[in-house]
């Protein structure tokens, strides 16, 4: 019996995911095993120390991504189920996809990929780029489009990260350039190409309600609490990791207070904007990542947190409407204000920090996160001393340029691919609505014209 055309998009999602997981099961059965060190009795204590020192940070990051970021995206009142579920789905899909790609590219030896906690952590960092990027098109894209976007973004991120960290030797322990800036402009490129030059009018379902804003603010608080773990997990244990935690806490504390000040001053009645609080409070964590382990004074961390919050709030108040009006650039979650502008500020701060740094004040060179290839320590070690502070500053600026340019170009190409009709982009009247993808109990008991299955089928058929 032929399948009605309107049900093809609904069948495409489980078909795609089922095929993906089946292929990964076969791949893992043939090529993936655990690290050999963990099976040797003499290395038990070493492995235990690595697990005990890394896994608490890993758990914090899991809470950030699954709970904190998921709740942050629930500001859309009728899209909460979709925001949480799609965020959770993309995290798992992207992590597995990145684990396979980085294993084949960098860890494939003697026909096997040896898996350990560090490789899983690096794969999860790659997945973060996808979770940030989808914020630009949240609510206006189908799950199939989001999965294709993740499929394209992960390999491009891995290549960009390899160029920035391994080839250029950029110092970016907290992922400000490699993660936040890359994912921001990739998402904006996808949005621009996907929606072309059409002006997207305000949708009646995208206006937050007090309850949805409250849930989103809870997500902000969770992210704020666990953010230092995200920045410090890849630092060298000891002084560098301790310094990264302190700098991150100071920057985020300053951004939280400055957000309240800036939001209140920008509103005529002096009231606070929930959107400003949800994003501006986190801006300090984005900006500080690139210099977190450097020997910057505490006042610099506070200043960076305050400036990043001001940029974020001003971006929401003035820049986002300007970009939408002049460039028809759609940015649903304001990722440019939270990740792009503070990220650029942090990259500029890293150039200044490198130029003013001296061996007398730094003590030791800043630690470098291990990239996907895991060989940055060999490449970066000693390069700052060899090229000098000026050369390292140029490399920091070059890394910023590579991240912005590569992500924008790749995002535009990916957005063009997402326009394929088979990916079932939802029609405008059914955007920002859980009923298109979820069986809502209230609607099942008392269906109405807006939630009927026939309307959804007809819209998908269109």
Coordinates of C-alpha atoms in Angstrom, one line a residue:
X1 CA 0.0 0.0 0.0
X2 CA 1.4 3.4 -1.0
X3 CA 2.3 5.8 1.8
X4 CA 0.5 9.1 1.6
X5 CA 2.8 11.9 0.6
X6 CA 2.0 13.9 3.8
X7 CA 3.5 11.1 6.0
X8 CA 6.9 11.0 4.2
X9 CA 8.4 13.7 6.5
X10 CA 7.3 11.9 9.6
X11 CA 8.8 8.6 8.4
X12 CA 12.0 10.3 7.4
X13 CA 13.1 11.1 10.9
X14 CA 12.9 7.6 12.4
X15 CA 14.4 6.2 9.2
X16 CA 17.4 8.5 9.3
X17 CA 18.1 8.0 13.0
X18 CA 17.5 4.3 12.9
X19 CA 19.9 3.9 9.9
X20 CA 22.5 6.1 11.6
X21 CA 22.4 4.1 14.9
X22 CA 22.5 0.8 13.0
X23 CA 25.6 1.8 11.1
X24 CA 27.3 3.0 14.3
X25 CA 26.5 -0.3 16.0
X26 CA 28.3 -2.1 13.2
X27 CA 31.2 0.4 13.2
X28 CA 31.7 0.1 16.9
X29 CA 31.6 -3.7 16.7
X30 CA 34.3 -3.8 14.1
X31 CA 36.6 -0.9 15.0
X32 CA 36.1 0.5 18.5
X33 CA 37.5 -0.8 21.7
X34 CA 38.5 0.6 25.1
X35 CA 41.9 2.0 25.8
X36 CA 44.4 -0.7 26.5
X37 CA 45.8 1.1 29.5
X38 CA 42.6 0.6 31.4
X39 CA 43.1 -3.2 31.2
X40 CA 46.6 -3.2 32.8
X41 CA 46.8 -3.7 36.5
X42 CA 49.9 -1.5 36.9
X43 CA 48.2 1.4 35.4
X44 CA 45.0 1.2 37.5
X45 CA 46.0 4.0 39.8
X46 CA 46.9 6.3 36.9
X47 CA 43.6 5.7 35.2
X48 CA 41.7 6.1 38.4
X49 CA 43.3 9.5 39.0
X50 CA 42.5 10.6 35.5
X51 CA 38.9 9.5 35.9
X52 CA 38.5 11.1 39.3
X53 CA 40.0 14.4 38.1
X54 CA 38.0 14.5 34.8
X55 CA 34.6 12.9 35.4
X56 CA 33.3 15.5 37.9
X57 CA 33.9 18.2 35.2
X58 CA 32.3 16.0 32.6
X59 CA 29.2 15.6 34.8
X60 CA 29.0 19.3 35.2
X61 CA 29.2 19.8 31.4
X62 CA 26.5 17.2 31.0
X63 CA 24.2 19.1 33.3
X64 CA 24.9 22.3 31.4
X65 CA 24.1 20.9 28.0
X66 CA 21.2 18.6 28.8
X67 CA 19.4 20.6 31.5
X68 CA 20.7 24.1 31.5
X69 CA 20.9 24.7 27.7
X70 CA 17.7 22.8 27.2
X71 CA 15.7 24.9 29.7
X72 CA 17.3 28.1 28.3
X73 CA 15.7 27.4 24.9
X74 CA 12.2 27.0 26.4
X75 CA 11.4 30.7 26.2
X76 CA 9.1 29.9 23.3
X77 CA 5.8 29.2 25.1
X78 CA 4.5 26.5 22.7
X79 CA 7.8 25.0 21.7
X80 CA 9.1 23.7 25.1
X81 CA 8.8 20.0 24.3
X82 CA 10.6 20.4 21.0
X83 CA 13.3 22.7 22.4
X84 CA 14.2 20.2 25.2
X85 CA 13.9 17.1 23.0
X86 CA 15.7 18.4 19.9
X87 CA 18.5 19.7 22.1
X88 CA 18.9 16.3 23.8
X89 CA 18.7 14.5 20.5
X90 CA 21.2 16.7 18.7
X91 CA 23.6 16.3 21.6
X92 CA 23.6 12.5 21.4
X93 CA 23.6 12.4 17.6
X94 CA 26.5 15.0 17.3
X95 CA 28.6 13.4 20.0
X96 CA 28.5 10.0 18.3
X97 CA 29.1 11.4 14.9
X98 CA 32.1 13.5 16.2
X99 CA 33.4 10.4 18.0
X100 CA 33.5 8.4 14.8
X101 CA 35.0 11.2 12.7
X102 CA 37.8 12.1 15.2
X103 CA 38.5 8.4 15.7
X104 CA 39.0 7.8 12.0
X105 CA 41.0 11.0 11.5
X106 CA 43.3 10.9 14.5
X107 CA 43.0 7.8 16.6
X108 CA 42.7 4.9 14.1
X109 CA 45.7 2.7 14.8
X110 CA 46.2 -0.9 13.8
X111 CA 42.6 -1.2 12.7
X112 CA 41.2 -0.1 16.0
X113 CA 40.0 3.1 17.7
X114 CA 40.8 3.1 21.5
X115 CA 38.1 4.9 23.4
X116 CA 38.6 6.8 26.6
X117 CA 36.9 9.5 28.6
X118 CA 39.0 12.3 27.2
X119 CA 38.0 11.4 23.6
X120 CA 34.4 11.3 24.6
X121 CA 34.8 14.8 26.2
X122 CA 36.3 16.2 23.1
X123 CA 33.4 14.8 21.1
X124 CA 31.0 16.5 23.4
X125 CA 32.7 19.8 22.9
X126 CA 32.2 19.3 19.1
X127 CA 28.5 18.7 19.8
X128 CA 28.3 22.0 21.6
X129 CA 28.8 23.8 18.3
X130 CA 25.7 22.3 16.9
X131 CA 23.6 23.1 20.0
X132 CA 24.6 26.7 19.8
X133 CA 24.2 27.0 16.0
X134 CA 20.6 25.7 15.9
X135 CA 19.6 28.6 18.1
X136 CA 19.5 30.9 15.1
X137 CA 16.8 28.8 13.4
X138 CA 15.0 27.4 16.5
X139 CA 11.3 26.8 15.9
X140 CA 11.4 27.4 12.1
X141 CA 13.3 24.2 11.1
X142 CA 12.2 20.6 11.2
X143 CA 14.1 17.8 13.1
X144 CA 15.3 16.4 9.8
X145 CA 16.8 19.8 8.9
X146 CA 18.5 20.0 12.3
X147 CA 20.0 16.6 11.9
X148 CA 21.4 17.4 8.4
X149 CA 22.8 20.6 9.8
X150 CA 24.6 18.6 12.5
X151 CA 25.9 16.1 10.0
X152 CA 27.5 18.9 8.0
X153 CA 28.7 21.1 10.9
X154 CA 30.6 18.5 12.8
X155 CA 33.3 17.7 10.1
X156 CA 33.6 21.4 9.3
X157 CA 34.2 22.2 12.9
X158 CA 36.8 19.5 13.3
X159 CA 38.7 20.8 10.3
X160 CA 38.4 24.4 11.5
X161 CA 39.5 23.5 15.0
X162 CA 42.5 21.6 13.7
X163 CA 43.6 24.6 11.6
X164 CA 43.1 27.1 14.4
X165 CA 44.7 25.1 17.3
X166 CA 47.2 22.8 15.6
X167 CA 48.3 24.8 12.6
X168 CA 48.1 28.3 13.9
X169 CA 48.8 27.5 17.6
X170 CA 46.0 29.7 18.8
X171 CA 45.6 29.7 22.6
X172 CA 41.9 29.1 23.4
X173 CA 41.4 26.8 26.4
X174 CA 37.8 27.7 26.9
X175 CA 36.7 27.5 23.3
X176 CA 35.8 31.1 22.8
X177 CA 37.1 31.2 19.2
X178 CA 36.9 27.5 18.2
X179 CA 33.4 26.9 19.7
X180 CA 31.5 30.0 20.4
X181 CA 32.5 32.2 17.5
X182 CA 32.5 29.3 15.0
X183 CA 29.1 28.0 16.0
X184 CA 27.6 31.5 16.1
X185 CA 28.5 32.5 12.6
X186 CA 27.8 29.0 11.2
X187 CA 24.3 29.3 12.6
X188 CA 23.8 32.8 11.2
X189 CA 25.1 31.6 7.8
X190 CA 22.6 28.7 7.8
X191 CA 19.8 31.1 8.8
X192 CA 20.6 33.6 6.0
X193 CA 20.7 30.9 3.3
X194 CA 17.7 29.0 4.6
X195 CA 15.4 32.0 4.8
X196 CA 17.1 33.8 1.9
X197 CA 16.1 37.5 1.8
X198 CA 12.6 37.1 3.0
X199 CA 11.5 39.3 5.8
X200 CA 10.3 37.1 8.7
X201 CA 7.5 39.0 10.5
X202 CA 7.0 38.4 14.2
X203 CA 5.2 35.1 14.7
X204 CA 2.3 35.1 17.2
X205 CA 3.6 32.0 18.9
X206 CA 7.1 33.2 19.5
X207 CA 6.3 35.8 22.1
X208 CA 7.5 34.5 25.5
X209 CA 5.1 34.2 28.4
X210 CA 6.0 34.7 32.1
X211 CA 6.1 31.0 32.7
X212 CA 8.3 30.2 29.6
X213 CA 10.6 33.1 30.6
X214 CA 10.8 31.7 34.1
X215 CA 11.8 28.2 32.8
X216 CA 14.4 29.8 30.5
X217 CA 15.8 31.8 33.5
X218 CA 16.2 28.6 35.5
X219 CA 18.3 27.2 32.6
X220 CA 20.4 30.4 32.8
X221 CA 21.1 29.8 36.5
X222 CA 22.1 26.2 35.8
X223 CA 24.5 27.2 33.1
X224 CA 25.9 30.0 35.2
X225 CA 26.7 27.7 38.1
X226 CA 28.4 25.0 36.0
X227 CA 30.2 27.2 33.4
X228 CA 33.6 27.2 35.2
X229 CA 33.8 23.5 34.6
X230 CA 33.3 24.0 30.9
X231 CA 36.1 26.4 30.7
X232 CA 38.6 24.7 33.0
X233 CA 38.1 21.0 32.1
X234 CA 40.8 21.0 29.4
X235 CA 43.3 23.1 31.3
X236 CA 46.5 21.6 32.7
X237 CA 45.7 20.4 36.3
X238 CA 47.2 22.7 38.9
X239 CA 47.8 26.4 38.7
X240 CA 46.4 26.9 35.2
X241 CA 43.1 25.1 36.0
X242 CA 42.8 27.0 39.3
X243 CA 43.4 30.3 37.5
X244 CA 40.8 29.4 34.9
X245 CA 38.1 28.7 37.5
X246 CA 38.8 31.9 39.4
X247 CA 38.8 34.1 36.2
X248 CA 35.6 32.5 35.0
X249 CA 33.8 33.0 38.3
X250 CA 34.9 36.7 38.4
X251 CA 33.9 37.4 34.8
X252 CA 30.5 35.8 35.2
X253 CA 29.8 37.5 38.4
X254 CA 30.6 40.9 36.8
X255 CA 28.4 40.1 33.8
X256 CA 25.5 39.1 36.0
X257 CA 25.6 42.5 37.8
X258 CA 26.3 44.5 34.7
X259 CA 23.4 42.9 32.9
X260 CA 21.0 44.1 35.5
X261 CA 22.4 47.7 35.3
X262 CA 22.4 47.8 31.5
X263 CA 18.9 46.3 31.1
X264 CA 17.4 48.6 33.7
X265 CA 19.0 51.7 32.1
X266 CA 17.8 50.8 28.6
X267 CA 14.2 50.4 29.6
X268 CA 12.2 53.7 30.0
X269 CA 10.5 52.5 33.1
X270 CA 13.6 51.0 34.6
X271 CA 12.3 47.4 34.6
X272 CA 14.4 44.4 33.7
X273 CA 14.1 42.4 30.5
X274 CA 14.0 38.6 31.0
X275 CA 15.8 38.1 27.7
X276 CA 18.6 40.3 28.8
X277 CA 19.0 38.4 32.1
X278 CA 18.8 35.0 30.4
X279 CA 21.7 35.8 28.0
X280 CA 23.7 38.7 29.4
X281 CA 24.5 36.9 32.6
X282 CA 26.3 34.2 30.6
X283 CA 28.3 36.6 28.4
X284 CA 31.2 36.8 30.7
X285 CA 31.7 33.0 30.5
X286 CA 31.9 33.2 26.7
X287 CA 34.4 36.1 26.6
X288 CA 36.8 34.9 29.4
X289 CA 37.3 31.4 27.9
X290 CA 40.2 32.4 25.6
X291 CA 42.2 34.1 28.4
X292 CA 41.0 32.1 31.4
X293 CA 44.2 30.3 32.0
X294 CA 46.4 33.3 31.2
X295 CA 48.0 35.4 34.0
X296 CA 45.5 38.2 33.7
X297 CA 44.9 40.3 36.8
X298 CA 41.5 39.8 38.6
X299 CA 40.4 43.3 37.5
X300 CA 40.8 42.3 33.9
X301 CA 38.4 39.3 34.4
X302 CA 35.9 41.6 36.0
X303 CA 36.2 44.2 33.3
X304 CA 35.9 41.6 30.5
X305 CA 32.8 40.2 32.2
X306 CA 31.2 43.7 32.4
X307 CA 32.0 44.7 28.9
X308 CA 30.7 41.4 27.4
X309 CA 27.4 41.9 29.3
X310 CA 27.1 45.4 28.0
X311 CA 27.7 44.2 24.4
X312 CA 25.2 41.4 24.8
X313 CA 22.4 43.7 26.1
X314 CA 23.1 46.4 23.5
X315 CA 23.1 43.7 20.8
X316 CA 19.6 42.5 21.9
X317 CA 18.3 46.1 22.2
X318 CA 19.7 47.6 18.9
X319 CA 21.8 45.2 16.8
X320 CA 19.4 42.3 16.4
X321 CA 16.5 44.5 15.1
X322 CA 18.9 46.3 12.8
X323 CA 20.3 43.1 11.3
X324 CA 16.8 41.8 10.8
X325 CA 15.6 45.0 9.2
X326 CA 18.7 45.8 7.0
X327 CA 20.1 42.3 6.2
X328 CA 16.9 40.2 6.8
X329 CA 19.1 38.1 9.1
X330 CA 17.0 35.9 11.4
X331 CA 18.5 35.0 14.8
X332 CA 15.8 33.5 16.9
X333 CA 17.8 33.0 20.1
X334 CA 20.1 35.9 19.7
X335 CA 23.2 33.7 19.4
X336 CA 25.1 36.7 17.9
X337 CA 24.6 38.7 21.1
X338 CA 25.6 35.9 23.5
X339 CA 28.2 34.0 21.6
X340 CA 29.4 36.2 18.7
X341 CA 29.9 39.7 20.2
X342 CA 31.4 38.5 23.6
X343 CA 33.5 35.9 21.6
X344 CA 35.0 38.6 19.5
X345 CA 35.6 40.7 22.6
X346 CA 37.4 37.8 24.2
X347 CA 39.5 37.2 21.1
X348 CA 40.6 40.8 21.1
X349 CA 41.4 40.6 24.8
X350 CA 43.6 37.5 24.1
X351 CA 45.6 39.6 21.6
X352 CA 46.1 42.3 24.3
X353 CA 46.9 39.8 27.0
X354 CA 49.6 38.1 24.8
X355 CA 51.2 41.4 24.0
X356 CA 51.4 42.6 27.6
X357 CA 52.4 39.3 29.0
X358 CA 55.9 38.7 30.3
X359 CA 57.7 35.7 31.7
X360 CA 58.0 37.4 35.1
X361 CA 54.3 37.8 35.5
X362 CA 53.0 34.7 33.7
X363 CA 55.0 32.1 35.6
X364 CA 54.2 29.4 33.1
X365 CA 52.9 29.5 29.6
X366 CA 49.1 29.2 29.2
X367 CA 47.9 25.7 28.9
X368 CA 46.5 24.6 25.6
X369 CA 43.4 22.3 25.3
X370 CA 44.0 19.1 23.4
X371 CA 42.2 19.4 20.0
X372 CA 40.5 16.6 18.3
X373 CA 43.8 15.3 17.0
X374 CA 45.2 15.3 20.5
X375 CA 48.6 16.6 19.3
X376 CA 48.4 20.3 20.1
X377 CA 50.8 20.0 23.0
X378 CA 53.6 18.9 20.7
X379 CA 52.8 21.6 18.1
X380 CA 52.1 24.5 20.5
X381 CA 54.7 23.8 23.1
X382 CA 57.4 26.4 22.8
X383 CA 55.8 28.2 19.8
X384 CA 55.0 31.3 21.8
X385 CA 58.6 31.6 22.9
X386 CA 59.8 30.9 19.4
X387 CA 57.6 33.4 17.6
X388 CA 57.4 36.0 20.3
X389 CA 54.5 37.8 21.8
X390 CA 53.8 39.7 18.6
X391 CA 53.7 36.6 16.5
X392 CA 51.4 34.9 18.9
X393 CA 49.1 37.9 18.9
X394 CA 48.9 37.7 15.1
X395 CA 48.1 34.0 15.4
X396 CA 45.2 34.9 17.8
X397 CA 43.8 37.4 15.3
X398 CA 44.3 34.9 12.4
X399 CA 42.4 32.3 14.4
X400 CA 39.5 34.7 14.8
X401 CA 39.5 35.4 11.1
X402 CA 39.5 31.7 10.2
X403 CA 36.7 30.9 12.6
X404 CA 34.5 33.7 11.3
X405 CA 35.2 33.2 7.6
X406 CA 35.1 29.4 7.5
X407 CA 31.9 29.2 9.6
X408 CA 30.0 31.8 7.6
X409 CA 30.9 30.2 4.2
X410 CA 30.1 26.7 5.5
X411 CA 26.9 27.9 7.1
X412 CA 25.7 29.5 3.9
X413 CA 26.3 26.2 2.0
X414 CA 24.7 24.1 4.6
X415 CA 21.7 26.5 4.7
X416 CA 21.2 26.1 1.0
X417 CA 21.2 22.3 1.4
X418 CA 18.6 22.6 4.1
X419 CA 16.1 24.0 1.6
X420 CA 15.6 20.6 0.1
X421 CA 11.8 19.9 0.1
X422 CA 12.2 16.4 1.4
X423 CA 13.5 17.8 4.7
X424 CA 10.0 19.0 5.6
X425 CA 10.6 22.6 6.7
X426 CA 7.4 23.5 8.6
X427 CA 5.2 26.2 7.0
X428 CA 5.1 29.5 8.7
X429 CA 1.7 29.1 10.4
X430 CA 2.9 25.9 12.1
X431 CA 6.3 27.2 13.4
X432 CA 7.0 27.3 17.1
X433 CA 4.4 24.7 17.9
X434 CA 4.9 21.4 19.7
X435 CA 1.8 19.9 18.2
X436 CA 3.5 19.4 14.9
X437 CA 6.0 16.9 16.4
X438 CA 4.4 15.8 19.7
X439 CA 1.2 14.2 20.8
X440 CA 0.0 16.7 23.3
X441 CA -2.4 15.2 25.9
X442 CA -4.8 18.2 26.1
X443 CA -5.0 18.4 22.3
X444 CA -5.6 14.7 22.1
X445 CA -8.5 14.9 24.5
X446 CA -10.1 18.1 23.0
X447 CA -8.8 18.6 19.5
X448 CA -9.3 22.0 18.0
X449 CA -8.8 23.4 14.5
X450 CA -5.2 24.6 15.3
X451 CA -4.1 21.2 16.5
X452 CA -5.8 18.8 14.3
X453 CA -3.8 16.0 12.6
X454 CA -5.4 17.0 9.2
X455 CA -4.0 20.5 9.4
X456 CA -0.5 19.2 10.2
X457 CA -0.7 16.7 7.3
X458 CA -1.9 19.3 4.9
X459 CA 0.8 21.8 5.9
X460 CA 3.5 19.2 5.5
X461 CA 2.1 18.3 2.1
X462 CA 2.3 21.9 1.1

